[in-house]
Short mmCIF file of C-alpha atoms in Angstrom, two decimals:
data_model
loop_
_atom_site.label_atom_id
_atom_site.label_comp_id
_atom_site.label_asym_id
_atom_site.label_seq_id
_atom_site.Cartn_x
_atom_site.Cartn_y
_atom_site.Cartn_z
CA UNK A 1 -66.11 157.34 162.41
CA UNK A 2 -66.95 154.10 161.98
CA UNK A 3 -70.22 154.94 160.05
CA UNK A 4 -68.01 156.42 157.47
CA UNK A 5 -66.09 152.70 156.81
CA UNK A 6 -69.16 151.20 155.27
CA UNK A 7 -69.03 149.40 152.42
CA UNK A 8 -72.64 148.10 151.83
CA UNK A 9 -73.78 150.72 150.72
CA UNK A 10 -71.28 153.16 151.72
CA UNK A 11 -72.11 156.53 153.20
CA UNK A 12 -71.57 157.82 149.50
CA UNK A 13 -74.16 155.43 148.53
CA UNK A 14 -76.10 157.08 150.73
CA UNK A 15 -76.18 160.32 149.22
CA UNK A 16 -75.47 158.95 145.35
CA UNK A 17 -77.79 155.59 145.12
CA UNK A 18 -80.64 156.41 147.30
CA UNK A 19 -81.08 160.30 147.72
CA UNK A 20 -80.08 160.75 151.50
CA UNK A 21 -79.32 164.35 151.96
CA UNK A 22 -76.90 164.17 155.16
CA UNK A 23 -78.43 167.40 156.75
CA UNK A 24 -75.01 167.45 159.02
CA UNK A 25 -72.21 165.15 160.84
CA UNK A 26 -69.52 165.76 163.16
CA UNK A 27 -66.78 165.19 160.62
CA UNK A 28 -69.12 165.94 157.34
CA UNK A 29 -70.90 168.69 158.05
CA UNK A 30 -70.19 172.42 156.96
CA UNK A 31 -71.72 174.00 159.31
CA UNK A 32 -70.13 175.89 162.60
CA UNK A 33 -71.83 178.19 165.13
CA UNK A 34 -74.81 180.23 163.99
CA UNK A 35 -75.40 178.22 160.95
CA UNK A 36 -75.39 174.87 162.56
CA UNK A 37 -77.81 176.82 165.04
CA UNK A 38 -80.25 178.41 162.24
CA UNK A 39 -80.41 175.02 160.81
CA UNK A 40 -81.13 173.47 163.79
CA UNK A 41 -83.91 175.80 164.82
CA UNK A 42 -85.62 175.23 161.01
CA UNK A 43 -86.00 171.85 161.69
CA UNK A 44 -87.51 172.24 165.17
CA UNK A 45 -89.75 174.95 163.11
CA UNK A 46 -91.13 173.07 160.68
CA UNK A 47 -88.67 175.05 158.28
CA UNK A 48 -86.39 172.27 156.87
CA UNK A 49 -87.90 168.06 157.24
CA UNK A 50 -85.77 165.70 159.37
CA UNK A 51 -86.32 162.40 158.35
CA UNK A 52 -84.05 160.68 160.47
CA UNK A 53 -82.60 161.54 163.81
CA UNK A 54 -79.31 159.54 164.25
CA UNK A 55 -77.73 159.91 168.02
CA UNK A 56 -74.48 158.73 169.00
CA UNK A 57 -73.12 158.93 173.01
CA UNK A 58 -74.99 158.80 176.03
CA UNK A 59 -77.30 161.28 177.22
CA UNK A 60 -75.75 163.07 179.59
CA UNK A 61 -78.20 164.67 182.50
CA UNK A 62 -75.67 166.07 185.25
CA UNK A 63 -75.25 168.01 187.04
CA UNK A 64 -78.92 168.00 189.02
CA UNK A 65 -80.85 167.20 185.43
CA UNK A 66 -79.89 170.41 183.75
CA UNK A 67 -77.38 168.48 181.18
CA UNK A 68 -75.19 171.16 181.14
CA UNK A 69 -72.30 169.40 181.41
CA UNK A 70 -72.56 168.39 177.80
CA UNK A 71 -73.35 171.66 175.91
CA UNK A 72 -73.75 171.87 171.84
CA UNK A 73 -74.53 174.15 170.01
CA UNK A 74 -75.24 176.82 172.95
CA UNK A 75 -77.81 174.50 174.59
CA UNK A 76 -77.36 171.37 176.74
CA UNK A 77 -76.84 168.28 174.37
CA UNK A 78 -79.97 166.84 176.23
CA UNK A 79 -82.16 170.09 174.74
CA UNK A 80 -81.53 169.58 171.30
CA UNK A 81 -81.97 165.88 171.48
CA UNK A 82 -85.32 165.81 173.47
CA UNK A 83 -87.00 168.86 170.76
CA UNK A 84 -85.35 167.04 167.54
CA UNK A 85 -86.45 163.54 168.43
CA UNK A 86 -89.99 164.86 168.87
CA UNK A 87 -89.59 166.39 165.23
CA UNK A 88 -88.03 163.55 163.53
CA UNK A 89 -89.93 160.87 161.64
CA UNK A 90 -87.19 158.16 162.56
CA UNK A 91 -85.09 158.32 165.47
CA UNK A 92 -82.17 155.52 165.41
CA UNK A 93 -79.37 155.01 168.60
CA UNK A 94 -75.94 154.05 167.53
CA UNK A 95 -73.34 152.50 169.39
CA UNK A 96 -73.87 151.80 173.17
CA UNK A 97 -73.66 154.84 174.56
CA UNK A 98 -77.05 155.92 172.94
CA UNK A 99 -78.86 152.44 173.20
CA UNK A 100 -78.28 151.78 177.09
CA UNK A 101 -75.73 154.39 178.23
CA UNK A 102 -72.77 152.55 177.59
CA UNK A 103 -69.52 153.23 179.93
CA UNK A 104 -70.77 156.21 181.18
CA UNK A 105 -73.42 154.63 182.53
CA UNK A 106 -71.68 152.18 184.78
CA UNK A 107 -72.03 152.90 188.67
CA UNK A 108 -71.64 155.27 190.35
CA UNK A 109 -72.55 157.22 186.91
CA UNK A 110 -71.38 160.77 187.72
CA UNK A 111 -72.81 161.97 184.61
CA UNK A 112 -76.20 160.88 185.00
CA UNK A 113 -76.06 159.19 181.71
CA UNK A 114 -78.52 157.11 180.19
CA UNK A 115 -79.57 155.65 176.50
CA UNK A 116 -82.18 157.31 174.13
CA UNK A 117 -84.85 154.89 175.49
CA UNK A 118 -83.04 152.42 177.49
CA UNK A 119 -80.49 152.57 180.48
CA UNK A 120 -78.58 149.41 180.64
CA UNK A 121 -81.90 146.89 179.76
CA UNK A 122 -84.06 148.63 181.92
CA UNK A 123 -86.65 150.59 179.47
CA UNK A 124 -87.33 154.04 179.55
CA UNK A 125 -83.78 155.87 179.33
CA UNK A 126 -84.05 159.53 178.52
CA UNK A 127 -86.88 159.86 175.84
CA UNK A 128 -88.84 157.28 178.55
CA UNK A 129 -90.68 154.23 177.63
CA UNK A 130 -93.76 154.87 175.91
CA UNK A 131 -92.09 157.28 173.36
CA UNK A 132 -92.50 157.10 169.30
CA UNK A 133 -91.07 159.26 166.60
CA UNK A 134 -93.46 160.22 164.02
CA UNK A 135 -93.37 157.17 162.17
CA UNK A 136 -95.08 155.23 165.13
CA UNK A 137 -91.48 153.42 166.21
CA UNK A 138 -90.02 153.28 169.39
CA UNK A 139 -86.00 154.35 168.85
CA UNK A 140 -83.95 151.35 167.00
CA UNK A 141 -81.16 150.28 168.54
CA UNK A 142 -77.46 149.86 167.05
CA UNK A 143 -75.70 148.96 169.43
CA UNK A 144 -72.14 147.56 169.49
CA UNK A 145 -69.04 149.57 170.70
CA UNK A 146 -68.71 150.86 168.21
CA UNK A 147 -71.45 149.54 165.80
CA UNK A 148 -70.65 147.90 162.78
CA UNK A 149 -71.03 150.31 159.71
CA UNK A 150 -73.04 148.37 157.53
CA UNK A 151 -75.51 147.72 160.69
CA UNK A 152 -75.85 151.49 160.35
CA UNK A 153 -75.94 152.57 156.70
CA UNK A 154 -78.67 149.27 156.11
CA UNK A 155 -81.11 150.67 158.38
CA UNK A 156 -80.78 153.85 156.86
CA UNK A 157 -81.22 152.48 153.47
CA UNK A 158 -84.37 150.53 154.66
CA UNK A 159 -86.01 153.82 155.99
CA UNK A 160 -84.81 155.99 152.79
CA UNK A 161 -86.63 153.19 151.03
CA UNK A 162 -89.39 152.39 152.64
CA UNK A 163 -88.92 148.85 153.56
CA UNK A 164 -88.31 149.88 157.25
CA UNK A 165 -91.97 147.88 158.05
CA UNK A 166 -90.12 144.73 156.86
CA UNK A 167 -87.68 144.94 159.74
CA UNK A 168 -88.26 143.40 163.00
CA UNK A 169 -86.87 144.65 166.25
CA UNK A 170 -86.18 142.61 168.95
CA UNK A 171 -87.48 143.17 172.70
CA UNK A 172 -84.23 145.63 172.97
CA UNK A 173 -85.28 147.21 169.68
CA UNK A 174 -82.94 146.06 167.51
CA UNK A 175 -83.04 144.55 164.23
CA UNK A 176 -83.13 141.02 164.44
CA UNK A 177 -81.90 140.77 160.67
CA UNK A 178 -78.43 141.55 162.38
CA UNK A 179 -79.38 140.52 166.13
CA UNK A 180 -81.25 137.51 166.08
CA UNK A 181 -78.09 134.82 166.42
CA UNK A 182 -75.02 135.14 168.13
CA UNK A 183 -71.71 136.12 167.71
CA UNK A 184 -70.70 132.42 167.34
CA UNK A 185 -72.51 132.41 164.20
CA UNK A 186 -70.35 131.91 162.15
CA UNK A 187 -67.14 131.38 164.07
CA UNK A 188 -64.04 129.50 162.81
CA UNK A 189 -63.25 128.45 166.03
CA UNK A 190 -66.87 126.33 166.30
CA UNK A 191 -64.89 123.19 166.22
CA UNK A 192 -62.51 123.91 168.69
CA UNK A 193 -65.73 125.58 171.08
CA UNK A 194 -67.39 121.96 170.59
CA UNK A 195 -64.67 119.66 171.07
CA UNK A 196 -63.81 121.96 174.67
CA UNK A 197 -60.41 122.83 172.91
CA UNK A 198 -59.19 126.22 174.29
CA UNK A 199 -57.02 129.19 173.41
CA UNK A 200 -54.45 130.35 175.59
CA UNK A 201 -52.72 133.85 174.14
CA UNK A 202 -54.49 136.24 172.10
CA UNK A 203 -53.64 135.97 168.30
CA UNK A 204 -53.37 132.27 168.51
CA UNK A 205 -55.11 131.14 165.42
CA UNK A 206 -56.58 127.38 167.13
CA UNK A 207 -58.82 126.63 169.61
CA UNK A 208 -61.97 128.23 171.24
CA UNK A 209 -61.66 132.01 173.16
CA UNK A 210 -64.46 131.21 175.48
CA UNK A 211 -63.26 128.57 178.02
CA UNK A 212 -60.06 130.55 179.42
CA UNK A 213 -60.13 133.93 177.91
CA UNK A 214 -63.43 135.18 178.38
CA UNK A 215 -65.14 135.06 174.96
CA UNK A 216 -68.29 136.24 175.23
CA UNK A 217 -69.20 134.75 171.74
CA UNK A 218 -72.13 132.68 172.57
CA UNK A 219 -73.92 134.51 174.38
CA UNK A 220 -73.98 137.52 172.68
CA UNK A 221 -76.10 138.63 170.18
CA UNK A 222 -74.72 140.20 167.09
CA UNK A 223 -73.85 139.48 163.37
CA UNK A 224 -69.59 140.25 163.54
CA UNK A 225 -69.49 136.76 162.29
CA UNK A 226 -71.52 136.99 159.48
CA UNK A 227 -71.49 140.43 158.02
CA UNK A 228 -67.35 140.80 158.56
CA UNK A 229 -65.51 143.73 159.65
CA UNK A 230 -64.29 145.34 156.62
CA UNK A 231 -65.63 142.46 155.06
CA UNK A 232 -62.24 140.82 156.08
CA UNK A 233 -62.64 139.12 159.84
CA UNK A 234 -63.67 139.77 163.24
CA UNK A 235 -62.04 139.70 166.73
CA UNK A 236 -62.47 136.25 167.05
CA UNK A 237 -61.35 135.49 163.76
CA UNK A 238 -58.65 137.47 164.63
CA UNK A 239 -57.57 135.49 167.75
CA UNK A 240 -59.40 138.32 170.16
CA UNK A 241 -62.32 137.10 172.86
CA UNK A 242 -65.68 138.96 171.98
CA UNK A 243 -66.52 141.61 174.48
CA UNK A 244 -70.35 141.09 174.21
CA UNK A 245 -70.31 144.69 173.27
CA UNK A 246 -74.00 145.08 171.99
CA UNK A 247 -75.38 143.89 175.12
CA UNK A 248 -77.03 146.11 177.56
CA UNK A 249 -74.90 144.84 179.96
CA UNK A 250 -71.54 145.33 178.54
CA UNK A 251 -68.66 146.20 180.13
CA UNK A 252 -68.81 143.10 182.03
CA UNK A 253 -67.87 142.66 185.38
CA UNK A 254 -67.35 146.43 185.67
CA UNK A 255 -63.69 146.20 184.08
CA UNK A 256 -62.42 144.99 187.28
CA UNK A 257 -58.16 143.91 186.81
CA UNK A 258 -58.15 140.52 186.18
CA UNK A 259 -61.65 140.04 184.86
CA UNK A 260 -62.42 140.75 181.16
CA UNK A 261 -59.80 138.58 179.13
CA UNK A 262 -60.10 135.93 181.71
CA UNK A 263 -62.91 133.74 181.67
CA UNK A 264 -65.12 133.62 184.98
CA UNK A 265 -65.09 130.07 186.57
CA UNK A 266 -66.83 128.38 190.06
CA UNK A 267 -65.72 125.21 190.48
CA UNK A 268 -64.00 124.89 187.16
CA UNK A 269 -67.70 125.88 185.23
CA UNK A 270 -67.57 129.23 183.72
CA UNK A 271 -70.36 131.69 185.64
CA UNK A 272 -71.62 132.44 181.97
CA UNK A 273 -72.66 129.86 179.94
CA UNK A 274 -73.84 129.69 176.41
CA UNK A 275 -77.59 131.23 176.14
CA UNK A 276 -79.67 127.93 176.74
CA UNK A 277 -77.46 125.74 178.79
CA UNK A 278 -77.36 124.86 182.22
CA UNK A 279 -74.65 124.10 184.65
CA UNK A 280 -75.37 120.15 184.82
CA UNK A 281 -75.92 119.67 181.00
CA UNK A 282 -72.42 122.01 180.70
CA UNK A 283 -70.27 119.72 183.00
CA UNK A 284 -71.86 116.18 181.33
CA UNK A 285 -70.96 117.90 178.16
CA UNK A 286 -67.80 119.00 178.42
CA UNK A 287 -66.85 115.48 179.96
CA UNK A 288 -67.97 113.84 177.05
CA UNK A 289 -66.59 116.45 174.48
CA UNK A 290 -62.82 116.19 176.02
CA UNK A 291 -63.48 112.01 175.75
CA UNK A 292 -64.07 112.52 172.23
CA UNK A 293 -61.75 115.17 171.06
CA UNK A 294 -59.79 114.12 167.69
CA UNK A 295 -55.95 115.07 167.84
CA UNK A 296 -56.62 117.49 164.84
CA UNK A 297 -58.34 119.86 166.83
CA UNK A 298 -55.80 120.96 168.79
CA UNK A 299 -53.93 122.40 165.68
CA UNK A 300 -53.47 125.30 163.51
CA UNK A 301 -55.86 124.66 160.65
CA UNK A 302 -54.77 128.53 159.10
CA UNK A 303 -50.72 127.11 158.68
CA UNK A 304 -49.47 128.52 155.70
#
């Protein structure tokens, strides 16, 4: 669903501006039962090219390996996706769920779930380590819960057109065009994060998410600052902490009460600190930053 809020390109770009024939989707596609089957089967055959193999959710194994508690298309999900992916010239993992496993992947995992080629950031997941699709890639990695929609249709775009080879993935196998800074790239609240000036409620519109209510902005890597939501804002922007949602490790702290919109603290340093930073430098920092703070960033720079 979110796939189909792009905006550059849109999914109808897609199919209009660079000839992507959308074989099927859960909410595009016309085909039900037998025909979904048949056309299934004629691209396992040989019968009918798939280009790209795009996988959303976790692969579910339970119970005892068979998968069959995730059926489609009167086979176990797992089936399908192992005999496609071994077809496909392109295989590409949206969303969590099919990168590392996502929630369903957090201990105990009942499910037996894992990613397409990762579970959590240990490599291998359900396709295992050393697989490639046709094309000689490992799978690419969107991940983000969900993933933004122009992370999605771009990749596509740069397959359809054969500029994939100018894309470089990153040691989780994703593209570092949208991966390679953080989520703090591009924040309005980088002011407030520098000058140790915090939000306290959700929705407030001043100071920094990180220190009290567990923004995980800085050390998460992902481009919601710089290619916008709807092209209008982001959580941050709109007063909500980041989640660190296209990290391997995400959710944090196992969703425990009392733990995700509060920021994590020993001794009054938070546990996580930005990528690159270590305790000492943090608490010299933070003294001096406080020292130094002007009276103007404590205030609502968006008042109307």
């Amino acid at each position: 669903m979110s796939f189909l809020n792009a905006e550059e390109p849109t999914a109808v770009d897609l199919v209009t501006d660079f000839g992507v024939n959308v074989l099927w989707h859960p909410s595009l596609g016309m085909e039900l039962g037998i025909d979904l089957q048949t056309m299934l089967w004629e691209c396992l055959l040989g019968k009918k090219p798939l280009d790209i193999l795009v996988f959303e959710g976790s692969v579910i194994n339970a119970p005892n390996g068979t998968g069959e508690w995730n059926r489609f298309a009167d086979r176990p999900m797992k089936d399908w996706l192992s005999d496609l992916a071994h077809v496909a010239n392109f295989v590409v993992a949206v969303g969590d769920c099919a990168c590392w496993g996502g929630i369903p992947a957090m201990a105990p995992n009942p499910t037996d779930s894992t990613g397409l080629q990762y579970l959590k950031r240990e490599e291998g997941g359900f396709l295992g380590k050393d697989f490639r699709s046709k094309s000689g890639l490992p799978v690419i990695n969107i991940p983000g819960c969900p993933a933004h929609p122009d992370w999605i249709t771009q990749i596509l775009v740069a397959i359809a057109t054969g500029r994939i080879g100018d894309i470089v993935l990153d040691d989780l196998h994703r593209p570092q065009t949208f991966f390679n800074t953080y989520t703090q790239t591009g924040c309005t609240r980088n002011i407030h994060f520098a000058y140790k000036a915090s939000t306290t409620e959700f929705g407030q519109r001043k100071g920094c998410l990180f220190y009290d209510i567990g923004c995980r902005g800085p050390m998460t890597h992902s481009s919601c600052n710089r290619i916008l939501w709807n092209r209008v804002s982001s959580k941050t922007r709109a007063g909500v902490p980041c989640l660190g949602c296209t990290e391997p490790e995400f959710p944090f702290y196992d969703l425990k009460p009392g733990t995700v919109f509060k920021t994590q603290t020993v001794l009054g340093v938070p546990k996580d600190l930005p990528t690159g930073v270590n305790k000492k430098d943090y608490a010299v920092l933070t003294m001096a930053a406080k020292d130094s703070m002007p009276a103007w960033a404590e205030e609502d720079f968006f008042t109307v």
